[in-house]
Amino acid sequence: MAGSSLVVGAGPMGEWLAAHLRKKGEKVSIYDRNLYRARKVAESLKCNYLARLDGFNTAASKAFIATGSEHAGPLIIRLSSILPSNSAIIDISSVKTPVLHQIRGKIPAKMTVALAHPLFGPGAGKLSDKYVIFTPFRNTRREYGVVAHFFRPAHIITMSCREHDKLMAYCMSIPRLFTLSILRKWVALDAVSLTTSQKALAMAASTMLIDNPKVFSEIVALNPYTGSALSDLVKEMLSLSKAGRRTIEKRVSESLKKIPGLNKYYNETYRFLENR
């Protein structure tokens, strides 16, 4: 599948993706509405820079969308009218419901639209220990093949749109809401980093808060399951707050057994914080 690829979006994940494709032998072109940013990324990676989306070499057969869920659908539709009908368009946004709603029934039959969600950020190095969720659109086998080709050796997990977005509400939306809320309270109390656990949480929060604010808000607001996940979590927290000591201790013990690597993470976190 090596050849020419277009990356739409020159943000952190777009830049990572362009570098990743270059390593796979692709000739990469980059487009972003922010022309300065696109040019800067293209120069640093020795890629082609496009001032116009329709300036892409239409003989090429692959385009990657790294712009977020809000703009992914319209961009897929637009690219489907620019690229050859047998091309592949790969979306890597983190919320799939709005994308599917926008593109359903509007893409040429021969064109492959692969919906992928890399579960890692632009700081990722090796992919052998990473995961990518694949959401089928029309031709599961062909779409899966495209995702696997570009993201292996990462582990590819297949999920429906509903399964994906519901899971991401718990794994991405709620952690962002919780982190932003608690950090705002710490700032108001002038107590941002008094305890070790606060410092550790702030370190974890950095993986979410360095997102572009628009991407951060998309992850929370565009996921249709954020509200129900939040309600579910609030019920769990209220239940724990009203439980007796034995119940709380039991829940903690159960979590220690069921969540792998906690002791390792604890030791690594302490080493990092002590050696800063």
Short mmCIF file of C-alpha atoms in Angstrom, two decimals:
data_model
loop_
_atom_site.label_atom_id
_atom_site.label_comp_id
_atom_site.label_asym_id
_atom_site.label_seq_id
_atom_site.Cartn_x
_atom_site.Cartn_y
_atom_site.Cartn_z
CA MET A 1 0.00 0.00 0.00
CA ALA A 2 3.00 2.33 0.05
CA GLY A 3 2.50 5.38 -2.13
CA SER A 4 1.25 8.93 -1.59
CA SER A 5 -0.87 9.98 1.37
CA LEU A 6 -2.54 13.18 2.46
CA VAL A 7 -2.78 14.17 6.12
CA VAL A 8 -5.49 16.74 6.83
CA GLY A 9 -4.74 18.50 10.10
CA ALA A 10 -1.29 19.64 11.25
CA GLY A 11 -1.95 19.52 14.99
CA PRO A 12 0.00 17.21 17.34
CA MET A 13 -1.70 14.00 16.13
CA GLY A 14 -1.53 15.09 12.49
CA GLU A 15 2.19 15.71 12.89
CA TRP A 16 2.65 12.33 14.59
CA LEU A 17 0.67 10.63 11.84
CA ALA A 18 2.69 12.29 9.08
CA ALA A 19 5.94 11.17 10.72
CA HIS A 20 4.54 7.65 11.19
CA LEU A 21 3.52 7.43 7.52
CA ARG A 22 6.94 8.66 6.42
CA LYS A 23 8.53 5.80 8.37
CA LYS A 24 6.25 3.40 6.49
CA GLY A 25 7.60 4.68 3.18
CA GLU A 26 4.70 6.94 2.26
CA LYS A 27 5.18 10.17 0.35
CA VAL A 28 3.21 12.53 2.59
CA SER A 29 1.43 15.79 1.86
CA ILE A 30 0.02 17.96 4.67
CA TYR A 31 -2.91 20.35 4.63
CA ASP A 32 -4.30 22.51 7.44
CA ARG A 33 -6.52 25.59 7.44
CA ASN A 34 -3.72 27.21 9.45
CA LEU A 35 -1.31 27.54 6.52
CA TYR A 36 1.62 28.61 8.69
CA ARG A 37 1.29 25.55 10.92
CA ALA A 38 0.96 23.22 7.93
CA ARG A 39 4.05 24.70 6.28
CA LYS A 40 6.06 24.48 9.51
CA VAL A 41 5.18 20.81 10.08
CA ALA A 42 5.81 19.93 6.43
CA GLU A 43 9.24 21.55 6.51
CA SER A 44 10.24 19.83 9.76
CA LEU A 45 9.21 16.39 8.42
CA LYS A 46 10.37 16.99 4.84
CA CYS A 47 6.81 16.49 3.53
CA ASN A 48 4.86 18.29 0.85
CA TYR A 49 2.86 21.32 1.91
CA LEU A 50 -0.54 22.11 0.38
CA ALA A 51 -2.03 25.59 0.35
CA ARG A 52 -5.36 24.19 -0.94
CA LEU A 53 -7.08 20.92 -0.16
CA ASP A 54 -7.89 20.31 -3.81
CA GLY A 55 -4.21 20.85 -4.64
CA PHE A 56 -3.50 17.27 -3.59
CA ASN A 57 -2.21 14.90 -6.25
CA THR A 58 -5.43 13.10 -7.18
CA ALA A 59 -3.45 10.10 -8.40
CA ALA A 60 -2.76 9.29 -4.76
CA SER A 61 -5.06 6.88 -2.99
CA LYS A 62 -5.04 7.56 0.76
CA ALA A 63 -6.10 10.48 2.96
CA PHE A 64 -6.00 10.67 6.75
CA ILE A 65 -8.29 13.00 8.73
CA ALA A 66 -6.70 14.33 11.94
CA THR A 67 -8.95 17.29 12.66
CA GLY A 68 -11.33 16.06 15.35
CA SER A 69 -14.88 14.73 15.17
CA GLU A 70 -16.61 18.02 14.43
CA HIS A 71 -14.93 18.51 11.06
CA ALA A 72 -14.20 14.90 10.09
CA GLY A 73 -17.56 14.16 8.41
CA PRO A 74 -17.62 17.18 6.08
CA LEU A 75 -13.96 16.63 5.19
CA ILE A 76 -14.56 12.98 4.32
CA ILE A 77 -17.45 14.00 2.06
CA ARG A 78 -15.37 16.72 0.41
CA LEU A 79 -12.38 14.42 -0.14
CA SER A 80 -14.64 11.76 -1.59
CA SER A 81 -15.38 14.19 -4.45
CA ILE A 82 -11.69 15.02 -4.98
CA LEU A 83 -9.93 11.65 -4.74
CA PRO A 84 -10.30 8.72 -7.15
CA SER A 85 -13.36 6.59 -6.43
CA ASN A 86 -11.26 3.63 -5.26
CA SER A 87 -9.35 5.66 -2.65
CA ALA A 88 -9.22 5.09 1.11
CA ILE A 89 -10.03 7.81 3.64
CA ILE A 90 -9.02 7.09 7.24
CA ASP A 91 -10.54 9.09 10.11
CA ILE A 92 -8.74 9.00 13.50
CA SER A 93 -11.14 11.12 15.57
CA SER A 94 -12.10 10.02 19.08
CA VAL A 95 -15.91 10.27 18.76
CA LYS A 96 -17.55 8.33 15.93
CA THR A 97 -21.30 8.98 16.21
CA PRO A 98 -21.29 12.47 14.58
CA VAL A 99 -18.93 11.26 11.84
CA LEU A 100 -21.14 8.30 10.93
CA HIS A 101 -24.30 10.40 10.95
CA GLN A 102 -22.75 12.91 8.56
CA ILE A 103 -21.24 10.52 5.99
CA ARG A 104 -23.86 7.76 5.82
CA GLY A 105 -25.25 7.51 2.28
CA LYS A 106 -22.91 10.21 0.90
CA ILE A 107 -19.75 8.28 -0.03
CA PRO A 108 -19.17 6.56 -3.43
CA ALA A 109 -19.60 2.80 -3.22
CA LYS A 110 -16.05 1.96 -4.32
CA MET A 111 -14.42 4.30 -1.84
CA THR A 112 -13.14 2.90 1.46
CA VAL A 113 -13.80 4.92 4.61
CA ALA A 114 -11.99 3.44 7.60
CA LEU A 115 -12.89 4.73 11.06
CA ALA A 116 -10.01 4.28 13.50
CA HIS A 117 -9.24 5.65 16.95
CA PRO A 118 -5.62 5.37 18.12
CA LEU A 119 -5.73 5.09 21.92
CA PHE A 120 -2.53 7.05 22.37
CA GLY A 121 -1.28 10.57 21.95
CA PRO A 122 1.37 12.26 19.83
CA GLY A 123 4.12 11.30 22.28
CA ALA A 124 3.78 7.62 21.35
CA GLY A 125 6.91 5.80 20.28
CA LYS A 126 6.64 2.07 19.68
CA LEU A 127 3.18 0.76 18.80
CA SER A 128 3.56 -2.85 19.89
CA ASP A 129 2.02 -2.07 23.29
CA LYS A 130 -0.64 0.34 21.99
CA TYR A 131 -4.28 -0.14 20.95
CA VAL A 132 -6.34 1.15 18.04
CA ILE A 133 -10.13 0.78 17.91
CA PHE A 134 -11.62 0.06 14.50
CA THR A 135 -15.29 0.91 13.86
CA PRO A 136 -16.85 -0.73 10.75
CA PHE A 137 -18.67 1.52 8.28
CA ARG A 138 -19.64 -0.52 5.20
CA ASN A 139 -17.05 -3.11 4.17
CA THR A 140 -15.63 -4.46 7.41
CA ARG A 141 -12.96 -6.68 5.89
CA ARG A 142 -11.55 -4.05 3.53
CA GLU A 143 -11.69 -1.25 6.11
CA TYR A 144 -10.04 -3.42 8.78
CA GLY A 145 -7.26 -4.27 6.34
CA VAL A 146 -6.50 -0.57 5.79
CA VAL A 147 -6.40 0.16 9.53
CA ALA A 148 -4.26 -2.88 10.29
CA HIS A 149 -1.79 -2.04 7.52
CA PHE A 150 -1.09 1.45 8.81
CA PHE A 151 -1.26 0.90 12.58
CA ARG A 152 0.23 -2.52 13.23
CA PRO A 153 2.02 -3.71 15.35
CA ALA A 154 -0.57 -1.95 17.54
CA HIS A 155 -3.43 -4.19 18.69
CA ILE A 156 -6.56 -3.60 16.59
CA ILE A 157 -9.89 -3.93 18.43
CA THR A 158 -13.17 -3.96 16.51
CA MET A 159 -16.14 -2.12 18.06
CA SER A 160 -19.44 -0.79 16.78
CA CYS A 161 -19.99 2.96 16.88
CA ARG A 162 -22.22 2.63 19.95
CA GLU A 163 -19.76 0.37 21.78
CA HIS A 164 -16.87 2.69 20.98
CA ASP A 165 -18.50 5.95 22.03
CA LYS A 166 -20.04 4.45 25.17
CA LEU A 167 -16.65 3.11 26.25
CA MET A 168 -14.91 6.38 25.40
CA ALA A 169 -17.44 8.30 27.51
CA TYR A 170 -16.00 6.46 30.52
CA CYS A 171 -12.37 6.35 29.35
CA MET A 172 -12.02 9.86 27.90
CA SER A 173 -15.01 12.16 28.50
CA ILE A 174 -15.49 11.56 32.22
CA PRO A 175 -11.76 11.67 33.13
CA ARG A 176 -11.54 15.04 31.39
CA LEU A 177 -14.60 16.41 33.17
CA PHE A 178 -13.35 15.12 36.52
CA THR A 179 -9.80 16.41 35.99
CA LEU A 180 -10.85 19.86 34.87
CA SER A 181 -13.39 20.18 37.71
CA ILE A 182 -11.06 19.10 40.49
CA LEU A 183 -8.14 21.19 39.22
CA ARG A 184 -10.36 24.27 39.13
CA LYS A 185 -11.29 23.63 42.77
CA TRP A 186 -7.64 23.16 43.75
CA VAL A 187 -6.74 26.45 42.05
CA ALA A 188 -9.57 28.23 43.87
CA LEU A 189 -8.25 26.87 47.18
CA ASP A 190 -4.64 27.69 46.26
CA ALA A 191 -3.74 24.04 46.85
CA VAL A 192 -2.64 22.71 43.47
CA SER A 193 0.26 20.45 44.51
CA LEU A 194 0.39 19.97 48.26
CA THR A 195 0.22 16.16 48.37
CA THR A 196 1.95 13.42 46.40
CA SER A 197 -1.38 12.17 45.08
CA GLN A 198 -2.19 15.67 43.81
CA LYS A 199 1.13 15.84 42.00
CA ALA A 200 0.54 12.43 40.48
CA LEU A 201 -2.96 13.39 39.35
CA ALA A 202 -1.62 16.62 37.85
CA MET A 203 0.94 14.56 35.94
CA ALA A 204 -1.83 12.34 34.60
CA ALA A 205 -3.96 15.41 33.87
CA SER A 206 -1.24 16.77 31.59
CA THR A 207 -2.02 14.02 29.06
CA MET A 208 -5.53 15.47 28.76
CA LEU A 209 -5.13 19.19 29.36
CA ILE A 210 -2.47 19.67 26.67
CA ASP A 211 -5.13 18.83 24.10
CA ASN A 212 -6.25 21.70 21.94
CA PRO A 213 -9.22 23.14 23.92
CA LYS A 214 -11.47 22.49 20.92
CA VAL A 215 -10.46 18.82 20.85
CA PHE A 216 -10.97 18.63 24.63
CA SER A 217 -14.50 20.03 24.29
CA GLU A 218 -15.31 17.73 21.34
CA ILE A 219 -14.37 14.65 23.34
CA VAL A 220 -16.78 15.70 26.09
CA ALA A 221 -19.60 17.47 24.22
CA LEU A 222 -19.90 15.45 20.99
CA ASN A 223 -20.02 12.06 22.66
CA PRO A 224 -23.73 11.22 23.05
CA TYR A 225 -23.00 8.97 26.04
CA THR A 226 -21.17 11.52 28.21
CA GLY A 227 -24.33 12.46 30.15
CA SER A 228 -25.39 8.90 30.98
CA ALA A 229 -21.83 7.95 31.95
CA LEU A 230 -21.60 10.97 34.25
CA SER A 231 -24.92 10.09 35.92
CA ASP A 232 -23.72 6.53 36.41
CA LEU A 233 -20.45 7.70 37.94
CA VAL A 234 -22.16 10.17 40.29
CA LYS A 235 -24.41 7.36 41.55
CA GLU A 236 -21.33 5.21 42.19
CA MET A 237 -19.58 8.01 44.07
CA LEU A 238 -22.66 8.79 46.17
CA SER A 239 -23.03 5.12 46.97
CA LEU A 240 -19.42 4.90 48.12
CA SER A 241 -19.65 8.10 50.16
CA LYS A 242 -22.61 6.69 52.10
CA ALA A 243 -21.16 3.21 52.51
CA GLY A 244 -19.58 1.95 55.72
CA ARG A 245 -15.84 1.54 56.17
CA ARG A 246 -15.90 -2.20 55.47
CA THR A 247 -17.67 -1.69 52.15
CA ILE A 248 -15.18 0.97 51.07
CA GLU A 249 -12.23 -1.20 52.12
CA LYS A 250 -13.71 -4.12 50.20
CA ARG A 251 -14.12 -2.03 47.04
CA VAL A 252 -10.53 -0.81 47.29
CA SER A 253 -9.25 -4.38 47.74
CA GLU A 254 -11.29 -5.58 44.76
CA SER A 255 -9.89 -2.80 42.59
CA LEU A 256 -6.33 -3.63 43.60
CA LYS A 257 -6.87 -7.21 42.43
CA LYS A 258 -8.67 -6.38 39.19
CA ILE A 259 -6.59 -3.48 37.86
CA PRO A 260 -3.20 -4.78 36.65
CA GLY A 261 0.04 -2.94 37.28
CA LEU A 262 -1.00 -0.68 40.16
CA ASN A 263 2.07 -1.48 42.28
CA LYS A 264 4.32 -0.91 39.29
CA TYR A 265 2.64 2.42 38.48
CA TYR A 266 2.89 3.48 42.13
CA ASN A 267 6.63 2.83 42.27
CA GLU A 268 7.27 4.47 38.90
CA THR A 269 5.24 7.54 39.87
CA TYR A 270 7.13 7.98 43.13
CA ARG A 271 10.49 7.62 41.39
CA PHE A 272 9.50 10.22 38.83
CA LEU A 273 8.18 12.71 41.37
CA GLU A 274 11.19 12.32 43.66
CA ASN A 275 13.69 12.80 40.82
CA ARG A 276 12.11 15.84 39.19
#
